[in-house]
Coordinates of N, CA, C and O in Angstrom, one line a residue:
I1431 N 116.7 115.0 96.6 CA 116.1 115.5 95.6 C 117.7 116.6 94.7 O 118.5 116.6 95.0
T1432 N 117.3 116.7 93.4 CA 117.8 117.3 92.5 C 117.5 118.3 91.8 O 115.8 118.4 91.7
N1433 N 118.3 119.0 91.3 CA 117.4 120.3 90.8 C 118.5 120.8 89.4 O 119.6 120.6 89.5
W1434 N 118.0 120.8 88.0 CA 118.8 120.9 87.1 C 118.4 121.7 85.9 O 117.2 122.2 85.7
I1435 N 118.9 122.8 85.2 CA 118.0 123.4 84.3 C 119.2 124.0 82.9 O 120.1 123.3 82.7
Y1436 N 118.1 123.3 81.7 CA 119.4 122.9 80.4 C 118.6 124.0 79.4 O 117.2 124.0 79.7
E1437 N 119.3 124.7 78.8 CA 118.8 125.4 77.8 C 119.8 125.5 76.8 O 120.6 125.2 76.5
F1438 N 118.7 125.2 75.2 CA 119.2 124.8 74.8 C 119.5 126.1 74.2 O 118.8 127.8 73.6
N1439 N 120.7 125.8 73.2 CA 121.5 126.8 72.2 C 122.1 128.2 73.2 O 121.8 129.2 72.1
S1440 N 122.3 127.9 73.6 CA 122.4 128.9 75.0 C 124.1 129.1 74.3 O 124.7 130.3 75.1
G1441 N 124.9 128.5 73.7 CA 126.6 129.3 73.8 C 126.8 129.3 72.0 O 125.2 129.8 72.0
G1442 N 127.6 130.0 72.4 CA 127.6 130.7 71.1 C 128.0 130.2 69.7 O 127.6 128.8 70.1
G1443 N 128.2 130.7 68.4 CA 128.2 129.6 67.4 C 126.8 130.2 66.6 O 126.0 130.7 67.1
S1444 N 126.2 128.7 66.0 CA 125.3 128.9 65.2 C 124.3 128.9 66.1 O 124.2 127.7 66.7
R1445 N 122.8 129.1 65.9 CA 122.3 129.1 66.3 C 120.3 128.2 65.9 O 120.7 128.8 64.7
N1446 N 120.4 127.0 66.4 CA 118.6 126.6 65.3 C 118.2 127.8 65.6 O 117.8 127.7 67.4
V1447 N 117.5 128.1 64.8 CA 116.2 128.9 65.3 C 115.0 128.1 65.9 O 114.4 128.4 67.2
A1448 N 114.5 126.7 65.2 CA 113.9 126.0 66.0 C 113.9 125.4 67.3 O 112.6 125.8 68.1
T1449 N 115.4 125.4 68.0 CA 115.2 125.4 69.8 C 115.5 126.8 70.6 O 116.1 126.7 71.3
K1450 N 115.8 128.0 69.2 CA 116.6 129.0 70.4 C 115.7 129.6 71.3 O 114.4 129.3 71.0
G1451 N 115.6 130.0 73.0 CA 115.4 130.4 73.8 C 114.8 129.3 74.5 O 113.8 130.2 75.2
W1452 N 114.8 128.1 74.3 CA 113.7 127.0 74.9 C 114.8 126.7 75.9 O 116.2 126.3 75.6
Q1453 N 114.1 126.0 77.1 CA 114.6 125.9 78.5 C 114.3 125.0 79.3 O 112.5 125.2 79.3
I1454 N 114.6 123.6 79.5 CA 113.4 122.9 80.2 C 114.4 123.1 81.7 O 115.9 123.0 82.0
G1455 N 113.6 122.7 82.9 CA 114.0 122.7 84.1 C 113.6 121.6 85.3 O 112.5 121.3 84.9
V1456 N 113.7 120.7 86.0 CA 113.5 119.1 86.2 C 113.7 119.5 88.1 O 114.7 119.7 88.2
T1457 N 113.1 119.2 88.7 CA 113.0 118.8 90.2 C 112.2 117.4 90.6 O 111.4 117.4 90.2
T1458 N 113.4 117.2 91.1 CA 113.2 115.3 91.9 C 112.9 115.9 93.5 O 114.1 115.9 93.8
I1459 N 112.2 114.6 93.6 CA 112.0 114.8 95.0 C 112.1 113.3 95.0 O 110.7 112.5 95.0
Y1460 N 113.4 112.4 95.7 CA 112.5 111.4 96.2 C 113.1 111.1 97.4 O 114.4 110.7 98.1
A1461 N 112.4 110.1 98.2 CA 112.2 110.6 99.8 C 111.6 108.6 100.4 O 110.8 108.4 100.0
S1462 N 112.5 108.2 101.6 CA 112.0 107.0 102.1 C 110.6 107.9 103.2 O 110.8 109.0 103.4
G1463 N 110.0 107.2 103.7 CA 109.4 107.3 104.5 C 109.8 108.1 105.6 O 110.4 107.5 105.9
P1464 N 108.9 108.9 106.2 CA 109.4 109.3 108.5 C 109.1 108.3 108.6 O 107.9 107.6 109.0
A1465 N 110.0 108.1 110.0 CA 109.7 107.5 111.0 C 108.3 107.3 112.0 O 107.7 108.9 112.1
I1466 N 107.9 106.0 112.2 CA 106.1 106.1 112.8 C 106.6 106.3 114.3 O 107.4 105.6 114.5
A1467 N 106.0 107.4 114.8 CA 105.7 107.2 116.2 C 104.6 106.3 117.3 O 103.5 107.1 116.7
V1468 N 104.6 105.7 117.7 CA 103.5 104.9 117.6 C 103.4 105.1 119.4 O 103.9 105.3 120.2
G1469 N 102.3 105.7 119.7 CA 101.3 106.2 121.1 C 101.1 105.6 121.9 O 100.2 104.6 121.6
G1470 N 100.2 106.0 122.7 CA 99.5 104.9 123.4 C 99.8 104.4 124.6 O 100.6 105.5 125.6
G1471 N 98.7 103.9 125.7 CA 99.2 103.8 127.3 C 98.8 103.8 128.3 O 97.9 105.8 127.3
P1472 N 98.5 103.7 129.1 CA 97.5 104.5 129.9 C 98.0 105.6 130.4 O 99.3 105.8 130.4
P1473 N 97.6 106.9 130.9 CA 98.2 108.2 131.2 C 98.6 107.8 132.0 O 98.5 107.4 133.2
L1474 N 99.8 108.9 132.5 CA 100.9 109.2 133.3 C 100.8 110.4 134.3 O 100.5 111.1 133.1
G1475 N 100.7 110.5 135.4 CA 100.7 112.0 135.8 C 101.5 113.0 135.7 O 101.8 113.8 135.8
L1476 N 102.5 112.5 135.2 CA 104.1 113.2 134.7 C 104.3 113.6 132.9 O 103.6 112.6 132.5
F1477 N 104.7 113.9 133.0 CA 105.1 114.3 131.2 C 104.0 115.0 130.8 O 103.5 114.5 129.7
G1478 N 103.4 115.2 131.4 CA 102.2 115.8 130.6 C 100.8 115.0 130.0 O 99.8 114.8 129.6
G1479 N 101.0 114.1 130.9 CA 100.2 112.7 130.8 C 100.7 111.7 129.5 O 100.1 110.7 129.6
A1480 N 101.7 112.1 128.7 CA 102.1 110.8 127.0 C 103.0 109.6 127.7 O 103.2 109.6 129.5
N1481 N 102.1 109.0 127.0 CA 102.8 107.5 127.6 C 102.5 106.7 125.9 O 102.3 107.2 125.1
R1482 N 103.6 105.5 126.7 CA 103.8 104.5 125.1 C 103.4 103.4 125.7 O 103.5 102.8 126.7
P1483 N 102.8 102.3 124.0 CA 103.0 101.4 124.6 C 104.2 100.5 124.5 O 105.2 100.9 124.6
N1484 N 104.0 99.1 125.8 CA 105.1 97.8 125.4 C 104.9 97.4 123.8 O 104.3 96.6 123.2
R1485 N 105.8 96.7 123.0 CA 106.6 95.9 122.5 C 106.2 94.8 122.6 O 106.1 93.5 124.0
A1486 N 105.0 93.5 121.4 CA 104.6 92.6 121.4 C 104.6 91.5 120.5 O 106.1 92.3 119.7
S1487 N 104.6 90.5 120.7 CA 105.2 89.7 119.4 C 104.1 90.2 118.7 O 103.1 90.4 118.3
G1488 N 105.3 89.9 116.7 CA 103.9 90.4 115.7 C 105.0 91.2 114.8 O 105.5 91.4 115.4
E1489 N 104.9 91.2 113.5 CA 104.9 92.4 112.7 C 104.4 93.3 113.1 O 103.1 92.9 113.3
K1490 N 105.2 94.4 112.9 CA 104.8 96.0 113.1 C 103.9 96.1 112.0 O 103.0 97.2 112.3
R1491 N 104.0 95.8 110.8 CA 103.6 96.5 109.3 C 102.5 95.2 109.2 O 103.0 94.2 109.3
T1492 N 101.4 95.5 108.8 CA 100.5 94.4 107.5 C 101.4 94.1 106.2 O 102.3 94.3 105.7
D1493 N 100.7 93.4 105.9 CA 101.5 92.4 105.3 C 101.3 92.8 103.5 O 102.0 93.2 102.3
V1494 N 100.2 94.0 103.8 CA 100.0 94.8 102.5 C 101.3 95.6 101.7 O 101.8 96.2 102.4
S1495 N 101.5 95.4 100.8 CA 102.7 96.3 100.3 C 101.7 97.8 99.9 O 100.4 98.2 99.6
A1496 N 103.3 98.6 100.2 CA 102.8 100.0 99.9 C 102.4 100.5 98.6 O 101.7 100.8 98.7
S1497 N 103.0 99.9 97.2 CA 102.2 99.8 95.9 C 101.0 99.6 96.0 O 99.9 99.8 95.0
N1498 N 100.8 98.3 97.0 CA 98.8 97.9 96.4 C 98.2 98.5 97.7 O 97.1 98.2 97.5
F1499 N 98.4 99.1 98.3 CA 97.4 99.9 99.7 C 96.2 100.7 98.8 O 96.7 101.8 98.1
D1500 N 95.7 99.8 100.0 CA 94.1 101.5 99.9 C 94.3 102.3 100.9 O 93.3 100.4 100.9
P1501 N 94.0 103.4 100.8 CA 93.4 103.3 102.5 C 91.7 103.5 102.4 O 91.7 103.4 104.0
G1502 N 91.3 103.3 101.7 CA 89.6 103.2 102.0 C 89.6 101.6 102.6 O 89.0 101.1 103.2
K1503 N 90.5 100.0 102.2 CA 90.1 99.1 102.8 C 90.9 99.2 104.1 O 90.7 98.0 103.9
D1504 N 92.4 98.9 104.0 CA 93.9 98.3 104.0 C 94.4 99.5 105.1 O 94.2 100.5 105.7
L1505 N 95.0 98.4 106.0 CA 95.6 98.9 107.3 C 97.3 99.0 106.9 O 97.4 98.0 106.6
Y1506 N 97.7 100.2 107.8 CA 99.2 100.1 107.3 C 99.7 99.3 108.5 O 100.6 98.6 108.1
L1507 N 99.5 99.4 109.5 CA 99.9 98.8 111.1 C 99.2 97.8 111.6 O 98.3 97.5 111.3
N1508 N 99.7 97.0 112.4 CA 99.0 96.0 112.7 C 99.3 96.4 114.5 O 100.9 96.5 115.2
I1509 N 98.1 96.6 115.0 CA 97.9 97.3 116.2 C 98.6 95.5 117.5 O 99.1 95.6 118.5
G1510 N 98.3 94.6 116.9 CA 98.4 93.3 117.8 C 100.3 93.0 117.8 O 101.1 92.2 118.9
A1511 N 100.9 94.0 117.3 CA 102.3 93.7 117.2 C 102.7 95.2 118.9 O 104.0 95.1 119.3
F1512 N 101.9 95.3 120.0 CA 102.0 96.3 120.5 C 100.1 96.3 121.7 O 99.8 95.5 121.4
S1513 N 101.1 96.5 122.9 CA 100.2 96.4 124.2 C 100.3 97.4 124.8 O 100.8 97.8 124.9
Q1514 N 99.2 97.1 126.0 CA 98.6 98.3 127.2 C 100.1 98.5 127.9 O 100.2 96.9 128.7
P1515 N 100.7 98.8 128.7 CA 101.8 98.9 129.4 C 100.6 98.8 131.3 O 99.2 99.0 130.9
A1516 N 101.3 98.0 131.7 CA 100.8 97.9 133.6 C 99.9 99.7 133.6 O 100.8 100.4 134.0
A1517 N 99.2 99.1 134.6 CA 99.2 101.0 135.1 C 100.1 101.2 136.3 O 100.8 100.9 136.8
Y1518 N 100.5 102.6 135.8 CA 101.4 103.6 136.5 C 102.8 103.3 136.4 O 103.6 103.2 137.2
T1519 N 103.0 102.3 135.0 CA 104.5 102.3 134.7 C 104.5 102.8 133.1 O 103.4 103.0 132.6
F1520 N 105.6 102.5 132.4 CA 106.5 103.4 131.1 C 106.5 101.7 130.1 O 106.3 101.1 130.4
G1521 N 105.6 102.3 129.7 CA 106.1 101.2 128.0 C 107.7 100.9 127.5 O 108.2 102.3 127.5
D1522 N 107.4 100.2 126.8 CA 109.0 100.1 126.4 C 109.4 100.4 125.0 O 110.2 100.5 124.2
V1523 N 108.1 101.3 124.0 CA 109.2 101.3 122.5 C 109.4 103.3 123.2 O 108.8 103.6 123.4
G1524 N 110.4 103.6 122.2 CA 110.9 104.5 121.5 C 109.7 105.4 120.9 O 108.8 105.2 121.0
R1525 N 110.1 106.6 121.1 CA 110.1 107.7 120.8 C 109.6 107.4 119.2 O 108.1 108.2 119.5
V1526 N 110.0 106.8 117.8 CA 110.0 106.6 117.2 C 110.4 105.5 116.8 O 111.2 104.8 117.7
E1527 N 109.8 104.8 116.1 CA 109.8 102.8 115.9 C 111.3 103.2 114.2 O 110.6 103.9 113.5
G1528 N 112.2 103.7 114.2 CA 113.2 103.9 114.0 C 112.8 102.1 112.5 O 113.3 102.8 110.7
D1529 N 112.6 101.1 112.3 CA 112.3 100.5 111.6 C 111.0 100.1 110.8 O 110.4 99.3 109.8
L1530 N 110.1 101.7 111.5 CA 108.2 101.5 110.9 C 108.5 102.3 110.4 O 108.7 103.6 111.5
R1531 N 108.8 102.7 109.0 CA 108.5 104.3 108.7 C 106.8 104.1 107.4 O 106.6 103.2 107.2
G1532 N 106.7 105.3 107.9 CA 105.3 105.5 107.0 C 105.9 105.7 104.9 O 107.1 105.0 104.4
F1533 N 104.9 106.1 104.0 CA 105.0 105.7 102.9 C 105.9 107.3 102.4 O 106.3 107.9 102.8
G1534 N 106.9 106.1 101.3 CA 108.2 107.6 100.6 C 107.6 108.3 99.8 O 105.9 108.6 99.2
M1535 N 107.9 109.4 99.4 CA 107.7 109.9 98.7 C 108.2 110.7 97.1 O 109.7 110.2 97.4
F1536 N 107.9 109.9 95.9 CA 108.6 110.2 94.7 C 107.9 110.9 93.7 O 106.6 110.7 94.1
N1537 N 108.3 112.6 93.1 CA 107.4 113.3 93.1 C 108.6 114.2 91.3 O 109.7 114.4 92.0
E1538 N 108.3 114.1 90.3 CA 108.8 114.9 89.7 C 108.1 115.9 89.6 O 106.8 116.6 88.8
N1539 N 108.5 117.2 89.2 CA 108.2 118.8 89.2 C 108.7 118.8 87.7 O 110.3 119.0 87.6
V1540 N 108.5 119.4 86.3 CA 109.4 120.2 85.4 C 108.5 120.9 84.9 O 107.6 121.6 85.2
S1541 N 109.7 122.0 84.5 CA 109.1 123.3 83.3 C 109.5 123.6 82.1 O 110.9 123.1 81.8
L1542 N 109.2 124.2 81.1 CA 109.5 124.0 80.2 C 109.0 125.7 79.5 O 107.7 125.9 79.7
L1543 N 110.3 126.3 79.5 CA 110.0 127.5 78.5 C 110.4 128.4 77.4 O 111.4 127.6 77.2
K1544 N 109.7 129.0 76.6 CA 110.7 129.4 75.8 C 110.2 131.5 75.5 O 109.6 131.9 76.1
R1545 N 111.4 131.5 75.6 CA 112.6 133.1 76.1 C 112.4 133.9 74.3 O 113.3 132.9 73.7
T1546 N 111.3 134.2 73.5 CA 111.1 135.3 72.8 C 111.8 136.5 73.3 O 110.9 137.4 73.2
F1547 N 112.5 136.8 72.0 CA 113.6 138.5 72.4 C 112.8 139.6 71.3 O 113.1 138.8 69.9
I1548 N 113.0 140.7 72.1 CA 112.0 141.9 71.1 C 112.6 142.7 71.0 O 112.4 143.3 72.2
P1549 N 113.3 143.2 70.5 CA 113.8 145.1 70.3 C 113.5 145.3 70.5 O 113.7 146.6 71.3
A1550 N 111.6 145.3 69.9 CA 111.3 147.1 70.1 C 111.0 147.4 72.2 O 110.2 148.8 73.0
L1551 N 111.5 146.1 73.0 CA 111.0 146.6 74.5 C 112.6 146.5 75.0 O 113.0 146.8 76.0
G1552 N 113.8 147.3 73.8 CA 114.6 147.2 74.6 C 115.7 145.7 74.6 O 115.2 145.2 73.6
E1553 N 117.2 145.8 74.9 CA 118.3 145.2 74.6 C 117.8 144.2 74.8 O 118.2 143.1 74.1
E1554 N 117.1 143.9 76.2 CA 116.6 142.2 76.5 C 115.2 142.2 77.2 O 115.5 141.6 77.8
G1555 N 114.7 143.2 76.0 CA 113.7 142.6 76.4 C 113.4 141.4 75.8 O 113.6 141.1 74.7
N1556 N 112.2 140.7 76.7 CA 111.8 139.5 75.4 C 110.1 139.0 76.7 O 109.9 140.2 77.2
V1557 N 109.6 138.4 75.9 CA 108.3 137.5 76.5 C 108.7 136.0 76.3 O 109.5 135.5 76.0
E1558 N 108.2 135.4 77.4 CA 108.6 134.5 78.2 C 106.9 133.3 78.4 O 106.3 133.9 78.8
F1559 N 107.4 132.6 77.4 CA 105.9 131.6 77.5 C 106.7 130.3 78.3 O 107.5 129.9 78.0
R1560 N 105.6 129.9 79.5 CA 106.3 128.7 80.6 C 105.0 128.0 81.0 O 104.2 128.5 81.2
F1561 N 105.6 126.9 80.6 CA 104.6 125.8 80.6 C 105.0 124.8 82.9 O 107.1 124.3 82.1
E1562 N 104.5 124.7 83.5 CA 105.0 124.6 84.9 C 104.0 123.1 84.8 O 102.9 123.0 85.3
F1563 N 104.5 121.6 85.4 CA 104.0 120.4 85.1 C 104.3 120.1 86.9 O 105.7 119.8 87.1
F1564 N 103.7 120.1 88.3 CA 103.7 119.7 89.6 C 103.4 118.3 89.4 O 102.5 118.1 89.6
N1565 N 104.3 117.4 89.8 CA 103.9 116.0 90.5 C 103.6 115.4 88.6 O 102.4 115.7 88.9
L1566 N 104.4 115.7 88.0 CA 103.9 115.6 86.6 C 103.4 114.0 86.6 O 102.8 114.1 85.5
F1567 N 103.9 112.8 87.1 CA 103.5 111.7 87.0 C 102.1 111.4 87.8 O 101.6 110.4 87.7
N1568 N 102.0 112.0 89.0 CA 100.8 112.3 89.5 C 101.0 111.0 90.7 O 100.3 110.0 91.3
H1569 N 102.1 110.8 91.4 CA 102.2 109.7 92.1 C 102.0 109.9 93.5 O 101.7 111.6 93.8
T1570 N 100.8 109.3 94.1 CA 100.1 110.3 95.2 C 101.7 109.1 96.6 O 101.6 108.3 96.7
A1571 N 101.8 110.6 97.9 CA 102.2 109.9 98.7 C 101.3 110.0 100.1 O 101.0 111.0 100.0
F1572 N 101.3 109.0 100.2 CA 99.3 108.9 101.4 C 100.2 109.2 102.7 O 101.9 109.3 103.3
G1573 N 100.4 110.2 103.6 CA 100.7 110.3 104.7 C 100.6 109.3 105.6 O 100.2 108.3 105.1
S1574 N 101.4 110.3 106.9 CA 101.4 109.0 107.5 C 100.6 108.2 108.4 O 99.1 109.0 109.1
P1575 N 100.3 107.0 109.3 CA 98.9 106.2 109.2 C 98.7 106.7 111.0 O 99.3 107.2 111.8
A1576 N 97.1 106.8 111.4 CA 97.3 106.6 113.1 C 97.9 106.0 113.8 O 98.0 104.2 113.3
A1577 N 98.5 106.0 114.7 CA 99.6 105.0 115.5 C 99.2 105.4 116.5 O 100.5 105.1 117.3
N1578 N 98.2 105.2 117.7 CA 98.6 105.3 118.5 C 97.2 104.4 119.0 O 96.1 104.5 118.9
I1579 N 97.7 103.5 119.9 CA 96.7 102.4 120.4 C 95.7 102.4 121.8 O 94.9 101.2 121.2
N1580 N 95.5 103.2 121.9 CA 94.6 103.6 122.9 C 93.3 104.1 121.7 O 91.8 104.0 121.9
N1581 N 93.2 103.7 120.5 CA 92.3 104.3 119.7 C 92.3 103.3 118.6 O 93.3 103.6 116.7
A1582 N 91.8 101.8 119.2 CA 92.2 100.4 117.3 C 91.4 100.8 116.7 O 92.2 100.3 116.2
A1583 N 89.9 101.7 117.0 CA 88.9 101.3 115.2 C 90.1 102.3 114.3 O 89.8 101.9 113.6
G1584 N 90.9 103.3 114.9 CA 91.3 104.2 114.0 C 92.9 103.4 114.3 O 93.9 103.8 113.0
Y1585 N 93.5 102.7 114.3 CA 95.1 102.2 114.5 C 95.2 101.7 112.7 O 94.8 100.6 112.3
G1586 N 96.2 102.6 112.8 CA 96.8 101.5 111.3 C 96.1 102.3 109.9 O 96.3 101.8 108.6
K1587 N 94.8 103.3 109.6 CA 94.1 104.1 109.2 C 94.6 105.0 108.2 O 95.9 105.3 109.3
V1588 N 95.3 104.8 107.2 CA 95.9 106.7 106.4 C 94.5 107.4 106.2 O 93.8 107.0 105.2
G1589 N 94.9 109.2 107.0 CA 94.4 109.4 106.2 C 93.9 110.9 105.4 O 92.8 112.0 105.6
S1590 N 95.3 110.6 104.8 CA 95.9 112.0 104.4 C 96.9 111.5 103.3 O 97.8 110.4 103.5
Q1591 N 97.1 112.6 102.6 CA 98.3 112.6 101.5 C 99.2 113.5 101.8 O 98.4 114.7 101.8
R1592 N 100.3 113.2 101.6 CA 101.7 113.9 102.3 C 101.8 114.7 100.7 O 103.1 116.5 101.3
N1593 N 101.1 114.8 99.5 CA 101.6 115.7 98.7 C 100.7 116.4 98.1 O 99.3 115.8 98.3
Q1594 N 100.9 116.9 96.8 CA 99.4 117.3 95.7 C 99.3 116.5 94.6 O 100.4 116.0 94.2
P1595 N 98.1 116.9 94.7 CA 97.9 116.3 92.9 C 98.4 116.5 92.1 O 99.3 117.7 91.7
R1596 N 98.5 116.3 90.7 CA 99.5 116.7 89.5 C 98.6 118.1 89.6 O 97.5 118.0 89.9
H1597 N 99.8 119.0 89.3 CA 99.6 120.9 88.8 C 99.9 121.3 87.6 O 101.1 121.0 87.3
I1598 N 99.2 121.6 86.2 CA 99.8 122.2 86.0 C 99.4 123.7 85.8 O 97.6 124.0 86.0
Q1599 N 100.5 124.3 85.1 CA 100.3 126.7 85.1 C 100.9 126.8 83.8 O 101.7 125.9 83.5
F1600 N 100.4 127.8 82.7 CA 100.6 128.1 81.6 C 101.1 130.2 82.3 O 100.2 129.9 83.4
Q1601 N 102.4 129.9 82.3 CA 102.3 131.7 82.0 C 103.1 132.5 81.2 O 103.4 131.6 80.5
L1602 N 102.7 133.5 81.3 CA 103.0 134.9 80.5 C 103.9 135.7 80.4 O 102.9 136.7 81.9
K1603 N 105.0 136.8 80.7 CA 105.5 136.9 81.5 C 106.5 138.0 80.1 O 107.4 138.1 79.4
V1604 N 105.8 139.1 80.7 CA 106.7 140.7 79.4 C 108.3 141.1 80.3 O 107.4 141.7 81.7
N1605 N 109.0 141.0 79.9 CA 110.4 141.3 80.2 C 110.9 142.8 79.5 O 111.1 142.8 78.4
F1606 N 110.5 144.0 80.4 CA 111.6 145.2 79.5 C 112.3 145.9 80.5 O 112.6 145.7 81.5

């Protein structure tokens, strides 16, 4: 996560009237996807009934790349990489699979502000007009896929989004 603000002509000396009072702020979020916890297996009488599957041969992820992923038709996980443990036994899959991660997050928020000082409003009186762009480039960050092997029909499907689509808002503020 990075965050910076730049104010045009904020220093002393001669000021360019065209850029006077303008400010830009940017916040970026770039993150890898969260580790996925694969669940399922026959229930146990202990630990609230939770169990985990066993590892089987095969790739945990399907071969569809994250950049070309279509949640309406593609599966993100391969159910063939896991199997049901025998009755009354624990599965060997860990709490989370560290090498099995969901979708990354790429997000840019930008604000542009114009501050105009008005002497009639007092010494520091001004009017601010602000443009704010959230998720400026409208990147989609899908949520984690369904990862319970007891639900074979839904396993590997993605049905949510981790971020919001692009939002743009304008704001007018009077400071006195």
